C-alpha cells in the first residue's frame, strides 16, 4: 500500500510539472506575445496583418489547441508509465 501511495505521489508530481510547463507556455504566448511584445512583433507581417495582432487574435488560440493535444499525449504516456491507463 505504501509503495502505491509513493507511486501515486510521483505520478501527481509529474502531472503538476507538466501543467506548470504548459501554463508557462500559455502565459508566454497569450500575455507575452499578445501584450508585452506586440510592438516588436508588429514589424513582422503574416497575411498582411501585424504578427502582434495575429498572436492576440488567432495565434494564441492555435497554440492553446496545440497545448491541449500535447497535454493529452503527455498524460497518456504518463498513465502507461505508472500503469493507470485505460485498458
Tab-separated table of C-alpha atoms in Angstrom, residues 4-87:
chain	number	residue	atom	x	y	z
A	4	UNK	CA	1.302	2.502	-4.316
A	5	UNK	CA	0.962	5.746	-2.369
A	6	UNK	CA	4.538	6.732	-3.260
A	7	UNK	CA	3.874	5.849	-6.882
A	8	UNK	CA	0.738	7.992	-6.998
A	9	UNK	CA	2.614	10.849	-5.348
A	10	UNK	CA	5.288	10.637	-8.059
A	11	UNK	CA	2.548	10.468	-10.698
A	12	UNK	CA	0.869	13.589	-9.331
A	13	UNK	CA	4.189	15.435	-9.038
A	14	UNK	CA	4.980	14.748	-12.714
A	15	UNK	CA	1.450	15.783	-13.696
A	16	UNK	CA	1.899	19.101	-11.877
A	17	UNK	CA	5.250	19.619	-13.602
A	18	UNK	CA	3.602	19.116	-16.998
A	19	UNK	CA	0.825	21.527	-16.049
A	20	UNK	CA	3.281	24.168	-14.886
A	21	UNK	CA	5.344	23.957	-18.081
A	22	UNK	CA	2.270	24.139	-20.307
A	23	UNK	CA	0.835	27.045	-18.302
A	24	UNK	CA	4.106	28.936	-18.700
A	25	UNK	CA	3.893	28.396	-22.467
A	26	UNK	CA	0.243	29.516	-22.409
A	27	UNK	CA	1.102	32.639	-20.406
A	28	UNK	CA	4.084	33.491	-22.598
A	29	UNK	CA	2.052	33.222	-25.788
A	30	UNK	CA	-1.068	34.988	-24.564
A	31	UNK	CA	0.423	37.704	-22.386
A	32	UNK	CA	3.945	37.935	-23.750
A	33	UNK	CA	3.275	37.807	-27.489
A	34	UNK	CA	-0.187	39.351	-27.371
A	35	UNK	CA	0.543	42.257	-25.000
A	36	UNK	CA	4.170	42.746	-23.923
A	37	UNK	CA	5.967	42.077	-27.212
A	38	UNK	CA	3.224	43.348	-29.504
A	39	UNK	CA	5.172	46.408	-30.683
A	40	UNK	CA	8.220	44.364	-31.651
A	41	UNK	CA	6.115	41.654	-33.299
A	42	UNK	CA	4.059	44.171	-35.282
A	43	UNK	CA	7.080	44.819	-37.511
A	44	UNK	CA	6.587	41.301	-38.936
A	45	UNK	CA	3.576	40.703	-41.206
A	46	UNK	CA	1.620	37.469	-41.684
A	47	UNK	CA	-1.064	37.520	-44.349
A	48	UNK	CA	-0.910	41.303	-44.383
A	49	UNK	CA	-1.565	41.579	-40.645
A	50	UNK	CA	0.992	42.546	-37.986
A	51	UNK	CA	2.301	39.500	-36.104
A	52	UNK	CA	1.440	41.030	-32.704
A	53	UNK	CA	-2.176	41.459	-33.774
A	54	UNK	CA	-2.188	37.960	-35.256
A	55	UNK	CA	-0.934	36.435	-31.974
A	56	UNK	CA	-3.512	38.345	-29.962
A	57	UNK	CA	-6.385	37.310	-32.249
A	58	UNK	CA	-5.510	33.971	-33.869
A	59	UNK	CA	-2.093	32.624	-32.959
A	60	UNK	CA	-2.760	32.226	-29.268
A	61	UNK	CA	-5.895	30.185	-29.996
A	62	UNK	CA	-3.901	27.838	-32.235
A	63	UNK	CA	-1.241	27.485	-29.557
A	64	UNK	CA	-3.893	26.745	-26.908
A	65	UNK	CA	-5.386	23.952	-29.028
A	66	UNK	CA	-1.918	22.522	-29.647
A	67	UNK	CA	-1.251	22.635	-25.887
A	68	UNK	CA	-4.378	20.550	-25.291
A	69	UNK	CA	-3.121	17.844	-27.641
A	70	UNK	CA	0.362	17.990	-26.096
A	71	UNK	CA	-1.145	17.569	-22.621
A	72	UNK	CA	-3.248	14.603	-23.752
A	73	UNK	CA	-0.204	12.925	-25.261
A	74	UNK	CA	1.939	13.575	-22.177
A	75	UNK	CA	-0.759	12.258	-19.850
A	76	UNK	CA	-1.360	9.125	-21.923
A	77	UNK	CA	2.368	8.406	-21.778
A	78	UNK	CA	2.437	9.117	-18.037
A	79	UNK	CA	-0.594	6.891	-17.422
A	80	UNK	CA	1.106	3.994	-19.201
A	81	UNK	CA	4.337	4.563	-17.289
A	82	UNK	CA	2.524	4.383	-13.933
A	83	UNK	CA	0.135	1.645	-15.113
A	84	UNK	CA	-3.024	3.694	-14.604
A	85	UNK	CA	-4.004	3.856	-18.261
A	86	UNK	CA	-7.364	2.775	-19.594
A	87	UNK	CA	-7.045	-0.751	-20.879
